[in-house]
């Protein structure tokens, strides 16, 4: 028998139960299969509670008879108190069942941890730098920018909860030849007052006008380029005009970020890297990574020949999007030495990011894992697209509509709330529903956005989770009124299946969060919260709480409290979805 080195109380500091199970199996492996030490110990979450809380198929992978292997391992594991039992199932799975006593006790840990429950140190000591939102100056945010903003914001919160040090950057599109065109167009046709009044639509109009005119008179293209060249060379007037446009646009973007509760630590747009490209170009040439291509451009041929070479500098000396991105990678490395670099960007840039990462590797500018966190398309069949480009919807309009529709639900569900409360709840529900609709999907699938689904009170939606939270809050409010001064003696135990089914989900929250961080997948949290909310409904339908006798009443109230904490914290990690006390 191996000595069981994990004492019960250690759970206070080691919140990831899965790791404890892994450790138990690892010890047994060392004893019974010494030559297999170091092999991966896969641990799954069985979908049916009858198969336990954790299942491990390792016995199937050791060679020989799997059931015999499982028996050997089982005999070598000294079952800790926090496990009720370990069983062998099917061809040789080891199933682990958490003990009811442990589940009961754990509720108090959740309550004590409060808003910190869900945090862990799985990625402690590691740094991640992220780039998300990154709209283009002088243009409205497109759908892909909205998705990037919402997904990036959630990932930033999830990374921090899983222990990462997070640097939240935003690679604003504020540089490139288009600014030369805009400068030209503004001088030719612009109206200062109109731009000040409604900056982005006015600037977009100028940009569109430039293109229309350039179709008639192609010499405009050269004039636009000339203005950009002046801008690059530091021409004072062009600089001033450009800065004005950047500031106006940023102020508009800020409004959206604030409304969505999105923050950044730094906003280093493309222009920030203007003076950081030359050193990279020289480094690339010196290392033989950049070579002269046809017609005088500087290119980086890639090892993977299915990809076209990356263009680093055009024949006329102009740098490109990729040149700036390489400078960004180097700057991130030199400034923060991150373990992981994350760019939350539309799937349309997949090839581009593959090229970029390969060039960065050839240059050897970073050891960090570079992750292009991409997402699928979202379509809004119920919404008329606002510009002729077709891929732009005005986020403000979608948010306003979400809030308006949420308000109607609140009016119907809870007409007795004050007007101010209704407004606050509608804002929380409307914006929450929007965020959740994005985050609850597998990132890479295409999503059709329909109001019925997004605002459903009975489906996998933010309002459903918020409603469960509000119900838990209302139970706790009533209890508080009834038993002021009542102290928890710890004598009550959860025994009913519906209570235990809910209780057994709750300790897994920190590991779900860590998994979401590992796989860049906020939807893991959404799926989990939906399970919690459903288990809570079943519990509440079957088991009396306020009407129960002591000491069970207190045990059940603790379950409600812990559930409320998990729902609120989980929604918070989904990009700050609010959890109102009443709905
Ligand atoms: N501004 C760019 C666009 O709208 C996205 C920037 C993505 N981030 C990056 N590091 N390239 O397409």
CSV table of N, CA and C in Angstrom, one decimal, residues 127-129 165 167 169 266 268 272-273 276 327-339 341 365-366:
chain,number,residue,atom,x,y,z
A,127,UNK,N,3.0,34.0,-17.7
A,127,UNK,CA,2.4,35.2,-18.2
A,127,UNK,C,1.8,35.0,-19.6
A,128,UNK,N,0.7,35.6,-19.8
A,128,UNK,CA,0.0,35.6,-21.1
A,128,UNK,C,-0.2,37.0,-21.5
A,129,UNK,N,0.1,37.4,-22.8
A,129,UNK,CA,-0.2,38.7,-23.3
A,129,UNK,C,-1.3,38.4,-24.4
A,165,UNK,N,-0.5,35.6,-15.0
A,165,UNK,CA,-0.4,37.1,-15.0
A,165,UNK,C,-0.8,37.5,-16.4
A,167,UNK,N,-1.5,40.4,-19.4
A,167,UNK,CA,-1.4,41.7,-20.0
A,167,UNK,C,-2.4,41.8,-21.1
A,169,UNK,N,-3.7,43.6,-24.1
A,169,UNK,CA,-3.3,44.6,-25.2
A,169,UNK,C,-4.4,44.7,-26.2
A,266,UNK,N,-2.8,48.1,-21.9
A,266,UNK,CA,-2.2,49.0,-22.9
A,266,UNK,C,-2.9,48.9,-24.2
A,268,UNK,N,-1.6,49.3,-27.7
A,268,UNK,CA,-0.5,49.6,-28.6
A,268,UNK,C,-1.0,49.3,-30.0
A,272,UNK,N,2.3,52.3,-33.1
A,272,UNK,CA,3.3,52.2,-32.0
A,272,UNK,C,4.5,51.5,-32.5
A,273,UNK,N,4.4,50.6,-33.5
A,273,UNK,CA,5.5,49.8,-34.0
A,273,UNK,C,6.3,50.5,-35.2
A,276,UNK,N,9.8,50.5,-34.8
A,276,UNK,CA,10.4,49.3,-34.3
A,276,UNK,C,10.6,48.2,-35.4
A,327,UNK,N,7.2,43.1,-35.4
A,327,UNK,CA,7.7,44.1,-34.4
A,327,UNK,C,7.0,44.0,-33.1
A,328,UNK,N,5.7,43.7,-33.2
A,328,UNK,CA,4.8,43.6,-32.0
A,328,UNK,C,5.3,42.3,-31.3
A,329,UNK,N,5.5,41.2,-31.9
A,329,UNK,CA,5.9,40.0,-31.3
A,329,UNK,C,7.2,40.2,-30.5
A,330,UNK,N,8.1,40.9,-31.2
A,330,UNK,CA,9.4,41.1,-30.5
A,330,UNK,C,9.3,42.1,-29.3
A,331,UNK,N,8.4,43.1,-29.5
A,331,UNK,CA,8.2,44.0,-28.4
A,331,UNK,C,7.6,43.3,-27.2
A,332,UNK,N,6.6,42.5,-27.5
A,332,UNK,CA,5.9,41.7,-26.4
A,332,UNK,C,6.9,40.9,-25.7
A,333,UNK,N,7.8,40.2,-26.5
A,333,UNK,CA,8.8,39.3,-25.9
A,333,UNK,C,9.7,40.1,-25.0
A,334,UNK,N,10.3,41.2,-25.5
A,334,UNK,CA,11.2,42.0,-24.8
A,334,UNK,C,10.6,42.6,-23.6
A,335,UNK,N,9.4,43.0,-23.6
A,335,UNK,CA,8.7,43.7,-22.5
A,335,UNK,C,8.2,42.8,-21.4
A,336,UNK,N,7.5,41.8,-21.8
A,336,UNK,CA,6.8,41.0,-20.8
A,336,UNK,C,7.3,39.5,-20.7
A,337,UNK,N,8.2,39.1,-21.6
A,337,UNK,CA,8.7,37.7,-21.6
A,337,UNK,C,7.5,36.7,-21.4
A,338,UNK,N,6.5,36.8,-22.2
A,338,UNK,CA,5.3,35.9,-22.0
A,338,UNK,C,5.6,34.4,-22.3
A,339,UNK,N,4.8,33.6,-21.6
A,339,UNK,CA,4.8,32.2,-22.0
A,339,UNK,C,3.9,31.9,-23.1
A,341,UNK,N,1.4,33.9,-26.1
A,341,UNK,CA,0.9,35.2,-26.8
A,341,UNK,C,-0.4,34.8,-27.5
A,365,UNK,N,12.6,35.1,-32.5
A,365,UNK,CA,12.4,36.3,-31.6
A,365,UNK,C,11.7,35.9,-30.4
A,366,UNK,N,11.1,34.8,-30.3
A,366,UNK,CA,10.4,34.4,-29.1
A,366,UNK,C,10.3,32.9,-28.9
